[in-house]
PDB file of C-alpha atoms in Angstrom:
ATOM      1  CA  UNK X1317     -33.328 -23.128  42.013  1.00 42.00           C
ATOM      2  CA  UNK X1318     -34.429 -20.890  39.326  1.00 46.00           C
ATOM      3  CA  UNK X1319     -33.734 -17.869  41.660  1.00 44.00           C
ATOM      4  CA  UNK X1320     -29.736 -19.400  41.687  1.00 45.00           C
ATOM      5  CA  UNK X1321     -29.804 -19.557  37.845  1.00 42.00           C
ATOM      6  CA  UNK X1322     -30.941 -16.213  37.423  1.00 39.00           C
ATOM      7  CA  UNK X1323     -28.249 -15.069  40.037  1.00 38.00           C
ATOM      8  CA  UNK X1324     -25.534 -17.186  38.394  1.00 41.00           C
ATOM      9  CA  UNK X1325     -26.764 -15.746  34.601  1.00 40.00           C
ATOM     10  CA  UNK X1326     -26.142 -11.967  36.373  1.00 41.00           C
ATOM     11  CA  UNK X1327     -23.365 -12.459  37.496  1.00 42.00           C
ATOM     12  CA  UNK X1328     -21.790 -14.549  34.257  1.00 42.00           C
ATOM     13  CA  UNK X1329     -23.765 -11.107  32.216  1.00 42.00           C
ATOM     14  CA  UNK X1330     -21.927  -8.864  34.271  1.00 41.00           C
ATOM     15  CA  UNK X1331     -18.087 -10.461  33.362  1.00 42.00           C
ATOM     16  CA  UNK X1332     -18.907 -10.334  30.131  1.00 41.00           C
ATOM     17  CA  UNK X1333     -20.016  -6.440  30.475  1.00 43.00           C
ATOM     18  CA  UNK X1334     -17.070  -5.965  32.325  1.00 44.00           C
ATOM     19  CA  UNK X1335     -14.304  -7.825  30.030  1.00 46.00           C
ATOM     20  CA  UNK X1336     -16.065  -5.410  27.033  1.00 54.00           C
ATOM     21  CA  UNK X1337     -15.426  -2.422  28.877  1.00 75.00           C
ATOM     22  CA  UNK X1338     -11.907  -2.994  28.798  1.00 94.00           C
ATOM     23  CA  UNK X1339      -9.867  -1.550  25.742  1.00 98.00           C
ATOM     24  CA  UNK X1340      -6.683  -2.814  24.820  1.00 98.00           C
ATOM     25  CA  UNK X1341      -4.171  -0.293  24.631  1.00 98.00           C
ATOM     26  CA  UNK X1342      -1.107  -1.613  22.534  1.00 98.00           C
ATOM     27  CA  UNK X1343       2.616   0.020  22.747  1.00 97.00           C
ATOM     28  CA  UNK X1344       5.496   0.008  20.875  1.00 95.00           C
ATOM     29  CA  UNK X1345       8.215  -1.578  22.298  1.00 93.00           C
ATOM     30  CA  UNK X1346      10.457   1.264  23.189  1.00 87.00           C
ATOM     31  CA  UNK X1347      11.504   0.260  26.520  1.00 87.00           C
ATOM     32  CA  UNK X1348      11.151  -3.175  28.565  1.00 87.00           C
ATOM     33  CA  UNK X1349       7.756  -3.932  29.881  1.00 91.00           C
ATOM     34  CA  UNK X1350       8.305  -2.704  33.300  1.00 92.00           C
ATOM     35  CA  UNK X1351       9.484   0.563  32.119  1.00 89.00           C
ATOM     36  CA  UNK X1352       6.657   0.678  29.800  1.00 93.00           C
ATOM     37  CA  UNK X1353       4.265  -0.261  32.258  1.00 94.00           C
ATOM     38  CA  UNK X1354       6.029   2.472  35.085  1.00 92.00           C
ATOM     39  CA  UNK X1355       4.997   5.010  32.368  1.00 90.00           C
ATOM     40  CA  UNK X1356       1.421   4.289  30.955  1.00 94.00           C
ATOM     41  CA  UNK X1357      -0.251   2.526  33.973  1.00 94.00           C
ATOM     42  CA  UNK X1358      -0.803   5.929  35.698  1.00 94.00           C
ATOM     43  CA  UNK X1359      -1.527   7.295  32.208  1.00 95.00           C
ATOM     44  CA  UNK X1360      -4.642   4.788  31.855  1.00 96.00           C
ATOM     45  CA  UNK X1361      -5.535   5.483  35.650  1.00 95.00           C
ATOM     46  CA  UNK X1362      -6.288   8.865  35.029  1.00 96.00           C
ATOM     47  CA  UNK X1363      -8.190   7.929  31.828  1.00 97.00           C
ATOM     48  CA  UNK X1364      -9.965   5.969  33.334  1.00 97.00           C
ATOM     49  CA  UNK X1365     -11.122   8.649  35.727  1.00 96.00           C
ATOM     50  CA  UNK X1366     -11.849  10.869  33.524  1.00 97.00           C
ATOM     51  CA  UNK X1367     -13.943   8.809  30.968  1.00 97.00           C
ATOM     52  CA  UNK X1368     -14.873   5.623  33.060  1.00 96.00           C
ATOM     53  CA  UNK X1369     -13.540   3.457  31.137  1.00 97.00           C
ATOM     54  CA  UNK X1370     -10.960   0.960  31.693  1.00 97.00           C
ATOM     55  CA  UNK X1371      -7.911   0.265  30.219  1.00 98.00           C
ATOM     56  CA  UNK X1372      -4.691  -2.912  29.554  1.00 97.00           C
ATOM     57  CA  UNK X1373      -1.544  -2.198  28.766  1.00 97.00           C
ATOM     58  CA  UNK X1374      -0.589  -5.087  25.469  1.00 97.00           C
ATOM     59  CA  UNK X1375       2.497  -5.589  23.920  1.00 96.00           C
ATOM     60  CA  UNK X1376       4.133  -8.543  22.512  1.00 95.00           C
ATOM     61  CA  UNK X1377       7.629  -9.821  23.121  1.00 92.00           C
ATOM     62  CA  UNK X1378       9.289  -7.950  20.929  1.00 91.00           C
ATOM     63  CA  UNK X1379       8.675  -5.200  18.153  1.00 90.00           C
ATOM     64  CA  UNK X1380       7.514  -7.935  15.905  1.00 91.00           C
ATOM     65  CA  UNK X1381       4.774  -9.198  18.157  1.00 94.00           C
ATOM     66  CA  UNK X1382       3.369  -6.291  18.619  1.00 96.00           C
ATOM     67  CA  UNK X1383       3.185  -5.693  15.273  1.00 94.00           C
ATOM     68  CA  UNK X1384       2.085  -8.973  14.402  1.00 96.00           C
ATOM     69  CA  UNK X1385      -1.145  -8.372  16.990  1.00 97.00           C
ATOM     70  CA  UNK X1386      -1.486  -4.918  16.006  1.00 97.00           C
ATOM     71  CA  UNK X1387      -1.595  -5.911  12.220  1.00 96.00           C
ATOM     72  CA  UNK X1388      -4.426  -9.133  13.738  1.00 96.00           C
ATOM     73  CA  UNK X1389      -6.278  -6.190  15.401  1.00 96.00           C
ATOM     74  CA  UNK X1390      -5.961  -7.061  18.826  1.00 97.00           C
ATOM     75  CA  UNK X1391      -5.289  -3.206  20.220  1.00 98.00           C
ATOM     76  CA  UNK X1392      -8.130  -1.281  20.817  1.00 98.00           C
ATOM     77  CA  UNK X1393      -5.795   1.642  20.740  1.00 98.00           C
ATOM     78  CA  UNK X1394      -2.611   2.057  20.133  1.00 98.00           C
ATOM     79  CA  UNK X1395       1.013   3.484  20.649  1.00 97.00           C
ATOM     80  CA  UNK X1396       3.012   3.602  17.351  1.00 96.00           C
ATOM     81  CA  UNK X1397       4.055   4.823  14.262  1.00 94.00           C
ATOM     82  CA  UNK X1398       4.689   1.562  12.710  1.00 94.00           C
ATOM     83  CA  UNK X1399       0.990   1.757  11.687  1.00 95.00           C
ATOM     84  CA  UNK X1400       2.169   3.951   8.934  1.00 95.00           C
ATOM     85  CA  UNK X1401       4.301   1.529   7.089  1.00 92.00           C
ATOM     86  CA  UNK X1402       2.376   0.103   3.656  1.00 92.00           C
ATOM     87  CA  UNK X1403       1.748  -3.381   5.114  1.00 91.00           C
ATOM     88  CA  UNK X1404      -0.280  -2.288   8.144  1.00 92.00           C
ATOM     89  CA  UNK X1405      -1.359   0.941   6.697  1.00 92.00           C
ATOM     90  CA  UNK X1406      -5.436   1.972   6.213  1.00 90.00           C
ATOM     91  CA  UNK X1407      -6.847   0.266   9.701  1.00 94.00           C
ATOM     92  CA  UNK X1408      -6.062   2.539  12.715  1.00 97.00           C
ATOM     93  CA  UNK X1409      -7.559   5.990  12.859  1.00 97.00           C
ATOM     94  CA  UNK X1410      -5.394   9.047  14.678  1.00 98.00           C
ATOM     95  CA  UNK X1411      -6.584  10.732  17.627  1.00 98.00           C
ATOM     96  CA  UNK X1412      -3.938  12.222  19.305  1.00 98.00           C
ATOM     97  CA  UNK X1413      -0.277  12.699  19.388  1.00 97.00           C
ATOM     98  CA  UNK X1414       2.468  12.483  22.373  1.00 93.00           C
ATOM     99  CA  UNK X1415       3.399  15.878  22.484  1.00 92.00           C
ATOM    100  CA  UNK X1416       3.790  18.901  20.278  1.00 92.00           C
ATOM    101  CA  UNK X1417       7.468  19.130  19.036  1.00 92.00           C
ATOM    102  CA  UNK X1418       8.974  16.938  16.229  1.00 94.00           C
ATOM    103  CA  UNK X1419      11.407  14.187  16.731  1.00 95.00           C
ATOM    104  CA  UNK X1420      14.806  13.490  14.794  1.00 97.00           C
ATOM    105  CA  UNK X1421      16.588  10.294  14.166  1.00 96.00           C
ATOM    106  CA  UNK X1422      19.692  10.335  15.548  1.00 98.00           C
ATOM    107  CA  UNK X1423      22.895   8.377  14.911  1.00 98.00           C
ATOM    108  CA  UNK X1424      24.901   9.328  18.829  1.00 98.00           C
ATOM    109  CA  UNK X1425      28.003   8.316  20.304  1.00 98.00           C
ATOM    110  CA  UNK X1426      28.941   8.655  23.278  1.00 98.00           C
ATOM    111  CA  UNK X1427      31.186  11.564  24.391  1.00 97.00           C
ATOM    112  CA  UNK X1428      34.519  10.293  25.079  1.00 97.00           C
ATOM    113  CA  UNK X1429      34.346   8.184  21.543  1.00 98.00           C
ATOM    114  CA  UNK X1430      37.522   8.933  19.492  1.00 97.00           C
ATOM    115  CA  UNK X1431      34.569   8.952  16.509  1.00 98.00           C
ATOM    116  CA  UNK X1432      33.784  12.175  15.170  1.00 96.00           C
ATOM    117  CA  UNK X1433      32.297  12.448  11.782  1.00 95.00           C
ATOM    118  CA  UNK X1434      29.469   9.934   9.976  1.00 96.00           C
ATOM    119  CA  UNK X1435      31.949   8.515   7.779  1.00 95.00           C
ATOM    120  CA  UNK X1436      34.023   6.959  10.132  1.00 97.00           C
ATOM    121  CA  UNK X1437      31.425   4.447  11.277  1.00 98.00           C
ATOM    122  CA  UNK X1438      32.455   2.360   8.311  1.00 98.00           C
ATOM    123  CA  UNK X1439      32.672  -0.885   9.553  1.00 98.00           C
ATOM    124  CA  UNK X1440      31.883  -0.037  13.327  1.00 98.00           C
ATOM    125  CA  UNK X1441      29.286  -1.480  15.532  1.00 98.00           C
ATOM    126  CA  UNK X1442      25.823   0.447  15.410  1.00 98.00           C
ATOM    127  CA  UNK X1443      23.004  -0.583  17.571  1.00 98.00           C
ATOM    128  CA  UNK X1444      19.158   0.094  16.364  1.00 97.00           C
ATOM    129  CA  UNK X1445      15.765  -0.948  18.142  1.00 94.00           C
ATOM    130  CA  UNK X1446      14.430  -3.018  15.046  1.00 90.00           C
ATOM    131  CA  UNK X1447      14.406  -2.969  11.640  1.00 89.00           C
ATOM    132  CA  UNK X1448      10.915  -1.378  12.414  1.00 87.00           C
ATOM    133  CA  UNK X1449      11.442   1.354  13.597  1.00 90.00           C
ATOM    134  CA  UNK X1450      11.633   4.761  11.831  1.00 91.00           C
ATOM    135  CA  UNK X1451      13.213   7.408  12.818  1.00 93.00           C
ATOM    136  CA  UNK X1452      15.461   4.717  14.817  1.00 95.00           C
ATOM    137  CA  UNK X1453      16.156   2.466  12.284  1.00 94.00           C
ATOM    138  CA  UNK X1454      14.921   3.687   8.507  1.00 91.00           C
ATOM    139  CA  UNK X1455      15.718   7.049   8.352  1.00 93.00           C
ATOM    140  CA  UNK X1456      19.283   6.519  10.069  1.00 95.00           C
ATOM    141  CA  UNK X1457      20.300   3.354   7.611  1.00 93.00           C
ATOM    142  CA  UNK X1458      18.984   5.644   4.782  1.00 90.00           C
ATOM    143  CA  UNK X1459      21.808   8.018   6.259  1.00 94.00           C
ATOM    144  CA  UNK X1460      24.691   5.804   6.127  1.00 96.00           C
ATOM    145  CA  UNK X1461      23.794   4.387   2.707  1.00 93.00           C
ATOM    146  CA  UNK X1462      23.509   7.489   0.850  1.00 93.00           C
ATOM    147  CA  UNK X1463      27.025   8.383   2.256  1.00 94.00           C
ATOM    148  CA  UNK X1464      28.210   4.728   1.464  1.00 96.00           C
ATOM    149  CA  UNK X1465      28.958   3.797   4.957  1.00 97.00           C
ATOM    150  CA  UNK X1466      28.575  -0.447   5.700  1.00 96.00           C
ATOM    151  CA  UNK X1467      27.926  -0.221   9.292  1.00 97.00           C
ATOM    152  CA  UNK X1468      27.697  -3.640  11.623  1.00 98.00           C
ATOM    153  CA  UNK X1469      24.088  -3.721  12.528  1.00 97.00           C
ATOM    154  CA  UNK X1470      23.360  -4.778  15.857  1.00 98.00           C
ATOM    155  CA  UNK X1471      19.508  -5.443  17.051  1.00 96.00           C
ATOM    156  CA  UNK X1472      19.375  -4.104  20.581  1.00 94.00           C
ATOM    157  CA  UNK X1473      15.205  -5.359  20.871  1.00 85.00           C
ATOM    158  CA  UNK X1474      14.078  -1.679  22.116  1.00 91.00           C
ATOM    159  CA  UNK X1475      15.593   1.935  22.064  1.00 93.00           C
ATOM    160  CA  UNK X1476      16.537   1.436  25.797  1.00 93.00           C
ATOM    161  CA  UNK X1477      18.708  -1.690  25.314  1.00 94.00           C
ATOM    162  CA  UNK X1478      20.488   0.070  22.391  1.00 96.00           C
ATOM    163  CA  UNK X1479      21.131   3.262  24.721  1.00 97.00           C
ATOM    164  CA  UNK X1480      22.054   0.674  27.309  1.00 97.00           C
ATOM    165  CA  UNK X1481      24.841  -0.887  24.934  1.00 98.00           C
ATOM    166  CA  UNK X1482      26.248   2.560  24.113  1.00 98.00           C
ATOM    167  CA  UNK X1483      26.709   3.202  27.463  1.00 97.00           C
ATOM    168  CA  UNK X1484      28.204  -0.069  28.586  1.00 97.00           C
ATOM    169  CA  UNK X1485      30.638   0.806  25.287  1.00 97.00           C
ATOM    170  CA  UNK X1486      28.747  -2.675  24.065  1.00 98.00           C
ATOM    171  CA  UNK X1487      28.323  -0.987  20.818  1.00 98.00           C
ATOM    172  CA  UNK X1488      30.396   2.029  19.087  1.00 98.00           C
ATOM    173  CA  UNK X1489      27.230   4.148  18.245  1.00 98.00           C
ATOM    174  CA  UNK X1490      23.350   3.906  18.613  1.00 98.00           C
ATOM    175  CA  UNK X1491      20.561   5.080  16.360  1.00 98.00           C
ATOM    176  CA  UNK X1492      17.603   6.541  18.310  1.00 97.00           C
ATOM    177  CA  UNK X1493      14.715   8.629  18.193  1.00 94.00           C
ATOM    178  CA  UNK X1494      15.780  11.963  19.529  1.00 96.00           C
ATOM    179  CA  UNK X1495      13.354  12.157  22.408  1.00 91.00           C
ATOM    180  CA  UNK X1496      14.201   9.272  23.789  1.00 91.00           C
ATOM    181  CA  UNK X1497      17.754   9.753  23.555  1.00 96.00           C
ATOM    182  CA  UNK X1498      17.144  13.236  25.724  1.00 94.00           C
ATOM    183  CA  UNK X1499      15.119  11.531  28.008  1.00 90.00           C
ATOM    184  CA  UNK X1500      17.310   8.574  28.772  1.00 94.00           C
ATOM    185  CA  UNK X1501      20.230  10.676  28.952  1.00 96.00           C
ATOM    186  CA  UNK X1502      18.253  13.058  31.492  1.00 92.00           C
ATOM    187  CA  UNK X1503      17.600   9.853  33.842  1.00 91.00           C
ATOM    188  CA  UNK X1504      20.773   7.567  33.449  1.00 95.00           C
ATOM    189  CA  UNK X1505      23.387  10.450  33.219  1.00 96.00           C
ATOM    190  CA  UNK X1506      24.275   9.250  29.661  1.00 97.00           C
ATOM    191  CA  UNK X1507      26.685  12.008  27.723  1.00 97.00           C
ATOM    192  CA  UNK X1508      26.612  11.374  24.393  1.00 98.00           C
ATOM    193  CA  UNK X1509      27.374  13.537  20.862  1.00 98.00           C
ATOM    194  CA  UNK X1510      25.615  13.519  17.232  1.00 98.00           C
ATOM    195  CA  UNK X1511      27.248  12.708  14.771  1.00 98.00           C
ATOM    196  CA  UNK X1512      24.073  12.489  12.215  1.00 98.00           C
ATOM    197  CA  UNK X1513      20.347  13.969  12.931  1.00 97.00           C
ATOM    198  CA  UNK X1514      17.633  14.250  10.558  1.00 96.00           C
ATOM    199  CA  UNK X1515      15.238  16.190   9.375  1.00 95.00           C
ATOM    200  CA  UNK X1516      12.294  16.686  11.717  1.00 95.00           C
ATOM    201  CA  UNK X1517       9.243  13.878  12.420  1.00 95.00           C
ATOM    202  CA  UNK X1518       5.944  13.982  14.025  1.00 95.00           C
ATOM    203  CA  UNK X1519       6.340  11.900  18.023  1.00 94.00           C
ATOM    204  CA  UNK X1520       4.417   9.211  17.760  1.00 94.00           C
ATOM    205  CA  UNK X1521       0.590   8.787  17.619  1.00 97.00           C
ATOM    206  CA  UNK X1522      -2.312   7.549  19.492  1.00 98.00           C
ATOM    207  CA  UNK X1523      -4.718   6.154  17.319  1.00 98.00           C
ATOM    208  CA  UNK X1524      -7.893   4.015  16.926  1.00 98.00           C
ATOM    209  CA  UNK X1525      -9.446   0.997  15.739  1.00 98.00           C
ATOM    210  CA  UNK X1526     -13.012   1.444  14.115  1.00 97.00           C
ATOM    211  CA  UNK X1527     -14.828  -0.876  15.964  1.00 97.00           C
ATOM    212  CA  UNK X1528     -14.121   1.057  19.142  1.00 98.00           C
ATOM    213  CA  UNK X1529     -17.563   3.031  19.417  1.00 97.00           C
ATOM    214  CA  UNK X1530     -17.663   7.129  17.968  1.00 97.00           C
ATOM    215  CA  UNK X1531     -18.735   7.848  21.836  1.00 97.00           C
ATOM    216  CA  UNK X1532     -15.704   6.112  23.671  1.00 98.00           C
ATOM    217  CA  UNK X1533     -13.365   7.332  21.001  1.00 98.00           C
ATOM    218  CA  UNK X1534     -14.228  11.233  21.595  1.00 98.00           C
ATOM    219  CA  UNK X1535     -14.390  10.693  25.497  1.00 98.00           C
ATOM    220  CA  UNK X1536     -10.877   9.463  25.095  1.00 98.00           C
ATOM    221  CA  UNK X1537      -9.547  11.919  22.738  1.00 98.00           C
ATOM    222  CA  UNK X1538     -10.584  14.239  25.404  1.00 98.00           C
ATOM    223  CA  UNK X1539      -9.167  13.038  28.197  1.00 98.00           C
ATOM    224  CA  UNK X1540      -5.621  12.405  26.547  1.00 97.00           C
ATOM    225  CA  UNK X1541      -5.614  16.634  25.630  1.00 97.00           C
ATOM    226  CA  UNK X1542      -7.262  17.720  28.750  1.00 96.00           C
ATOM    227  CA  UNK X1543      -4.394  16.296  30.539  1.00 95.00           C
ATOM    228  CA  UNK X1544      -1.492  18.728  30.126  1.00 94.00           C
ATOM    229  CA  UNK X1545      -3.757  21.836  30.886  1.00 93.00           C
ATOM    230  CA  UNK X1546      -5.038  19.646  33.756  1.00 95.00           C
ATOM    231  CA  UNK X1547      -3.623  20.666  37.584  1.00 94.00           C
ATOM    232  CA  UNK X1548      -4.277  17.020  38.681  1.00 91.00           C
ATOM    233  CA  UNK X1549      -2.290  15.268  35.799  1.00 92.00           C
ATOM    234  CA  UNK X1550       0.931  17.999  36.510  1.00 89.00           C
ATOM    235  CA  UNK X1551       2.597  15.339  38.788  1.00 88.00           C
ATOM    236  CA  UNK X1552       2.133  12.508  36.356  1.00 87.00           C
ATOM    237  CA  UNK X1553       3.366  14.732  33.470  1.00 88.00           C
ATOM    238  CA  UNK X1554       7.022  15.525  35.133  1.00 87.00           C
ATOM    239  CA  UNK X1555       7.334  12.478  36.497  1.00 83.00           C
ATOM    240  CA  UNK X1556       7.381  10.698  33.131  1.00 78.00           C
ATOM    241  CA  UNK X1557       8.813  14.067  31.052  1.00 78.00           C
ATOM    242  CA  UNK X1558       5.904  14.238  29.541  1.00 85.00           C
ATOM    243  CA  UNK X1559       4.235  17.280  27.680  1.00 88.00           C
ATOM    244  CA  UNK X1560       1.062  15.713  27.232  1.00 93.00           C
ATOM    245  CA  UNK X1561      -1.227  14.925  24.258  1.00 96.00           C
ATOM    246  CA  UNK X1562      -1.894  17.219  21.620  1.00 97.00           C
ATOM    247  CA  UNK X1563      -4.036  17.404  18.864  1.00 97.00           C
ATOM    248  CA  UNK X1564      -3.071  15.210  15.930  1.00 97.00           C
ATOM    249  CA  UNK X1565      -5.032  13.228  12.689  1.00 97.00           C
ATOM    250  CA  UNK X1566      -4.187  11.394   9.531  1.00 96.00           C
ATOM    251  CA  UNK X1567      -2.932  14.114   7.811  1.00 96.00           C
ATOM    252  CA  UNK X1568      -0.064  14.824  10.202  1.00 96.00           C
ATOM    253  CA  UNK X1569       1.662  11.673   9.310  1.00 96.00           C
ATOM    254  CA  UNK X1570       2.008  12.218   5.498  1.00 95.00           C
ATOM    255  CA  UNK X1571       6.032  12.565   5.470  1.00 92.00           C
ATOM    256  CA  UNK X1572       6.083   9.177   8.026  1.00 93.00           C
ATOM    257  CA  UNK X1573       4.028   7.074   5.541  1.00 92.00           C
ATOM    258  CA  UNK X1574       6.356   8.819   2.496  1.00 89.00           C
ATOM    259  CA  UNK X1575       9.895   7.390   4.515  1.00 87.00           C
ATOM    260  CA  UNK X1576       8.290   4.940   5.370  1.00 86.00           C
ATOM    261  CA  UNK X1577       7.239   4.053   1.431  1.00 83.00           C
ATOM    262  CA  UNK X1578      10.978   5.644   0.504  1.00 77.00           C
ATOM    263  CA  UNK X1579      12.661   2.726   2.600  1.00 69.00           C
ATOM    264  CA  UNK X1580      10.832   0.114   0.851  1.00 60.00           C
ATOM    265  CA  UNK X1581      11.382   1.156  -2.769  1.00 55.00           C
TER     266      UNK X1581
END
């Protein structure tokens, strides 16, 4: 009997061990779940190889979700930018960021549109992620206003439903974050024009919450820049367009937390 209650305290020990060694990776809501999960899954497999530790993919609903459990602290890690803006600001620590070239908001139609120049949006449908979002939402609308353009704002949930609605001519023009208008382009055949693109952005970040021990955190940030000079990772990389993680920290995200602050004064 007491031989079963040490077996059964093992074995309830070793869940517990196990549930801590998972880390909670939370992402943005760029893309629907499945898409999101297509992407990072075999992202976490490989850090998990390389660091032995394991990895979930967490995201709410919706943008607001997932900033409503990132600002609770339920990611070990995250995905975002959004961590910048003054109400969630000061908690998450940068690590790394997805790839080494800046990204642009962009205000796109799509190529056959009779729409040419900025100002003839007045009144027109434009489709935008969340009123979130950045370079996708707050740098675009800051656009329109200064040129005194009243838009019809339409909340597509995620970039990829408001690239979806320009292409289904659901909408009259999208606002997007440059790389992901490339990238969805590249894979759905999407031809599109700028009319409005704006000054240049760091891609987005992945960063840290303190609890998550000094040792984990540097076996991590290891593994996420060893993996574009990294033969084994090369498939992984094209199949997602991916240029890997570079090197990135707080500093890097000065001019994000400044339009960030702009929008809200």
């Amino acid at each position: 009997m007491h031989l079963r209650a040490a077996l059964f305290l093992f074995w309830i020990c070793a869940l517990v061990h196990a549930d801590e060694a998972i880390l909670s990776f939370g992402i943005l809501n760029q893309q629907s779940p499945q898409l999101t999960a297509e992407r990072w899954n075999p992202i976490f497999r490989y850090l998990s190889e390389q660091t032995g530790l394991r990895f979930q993919l967490r995201m709410g609903a919706n943008v607001q979700a997932t900033n409503a459990m990132m600002q609770a602290g339920e990611f070990d890690l995250l995905f975002s930018n959004h961590n910048f803006r003054p109400e969630y600001d000061g908690t998450y620590r940068v690590i790394a960021r997805w790839g080494n070239a800046p990204i642009f908001g962009v205000i796109a139609v799509r190529d056959d549109s009779p729409l040419r120049q900025l100002s003839e949006l007045e009144g027109r449908r434009v489709a935008y992620p969340s009123v979130h979002a950045l370079v996708a939402y707050a740098v675009p609308k800051q656009a329109l206003r200064k040129a005194g353009i009243h838009e019809v704002e339409v909340m597509a949930a995620n970039q990829e439903g408001g690239l979806a609605q320009l292409d289904s001519r659901q909408v009259d023009a999208v606002a997007v974050n440059s790389r992901y208008l490339s990238q969805y382009a590249a894979r759905k055949g999407l031809r599109y024009r700028e009319l409005y693109t704006s000054g240049p952005y760091p891609d987005l970040a992945v960063s840290v919450h303190p609890r998550v021990p000094r040792d984990k955190v540097v076996a991590i940030q290891q593994a996420l820049l060893k993996m574009r000079q990294d033969p084994t990772a090369a498939a992984l990389l094209e199949a997602n367009q991916f240029p890997g993680f570079f090197p990135a920290g707080e500093a890097d995200y000065l001019s994000v937390r400044k339009a960030y602050k702009l929008v809200r004064d």
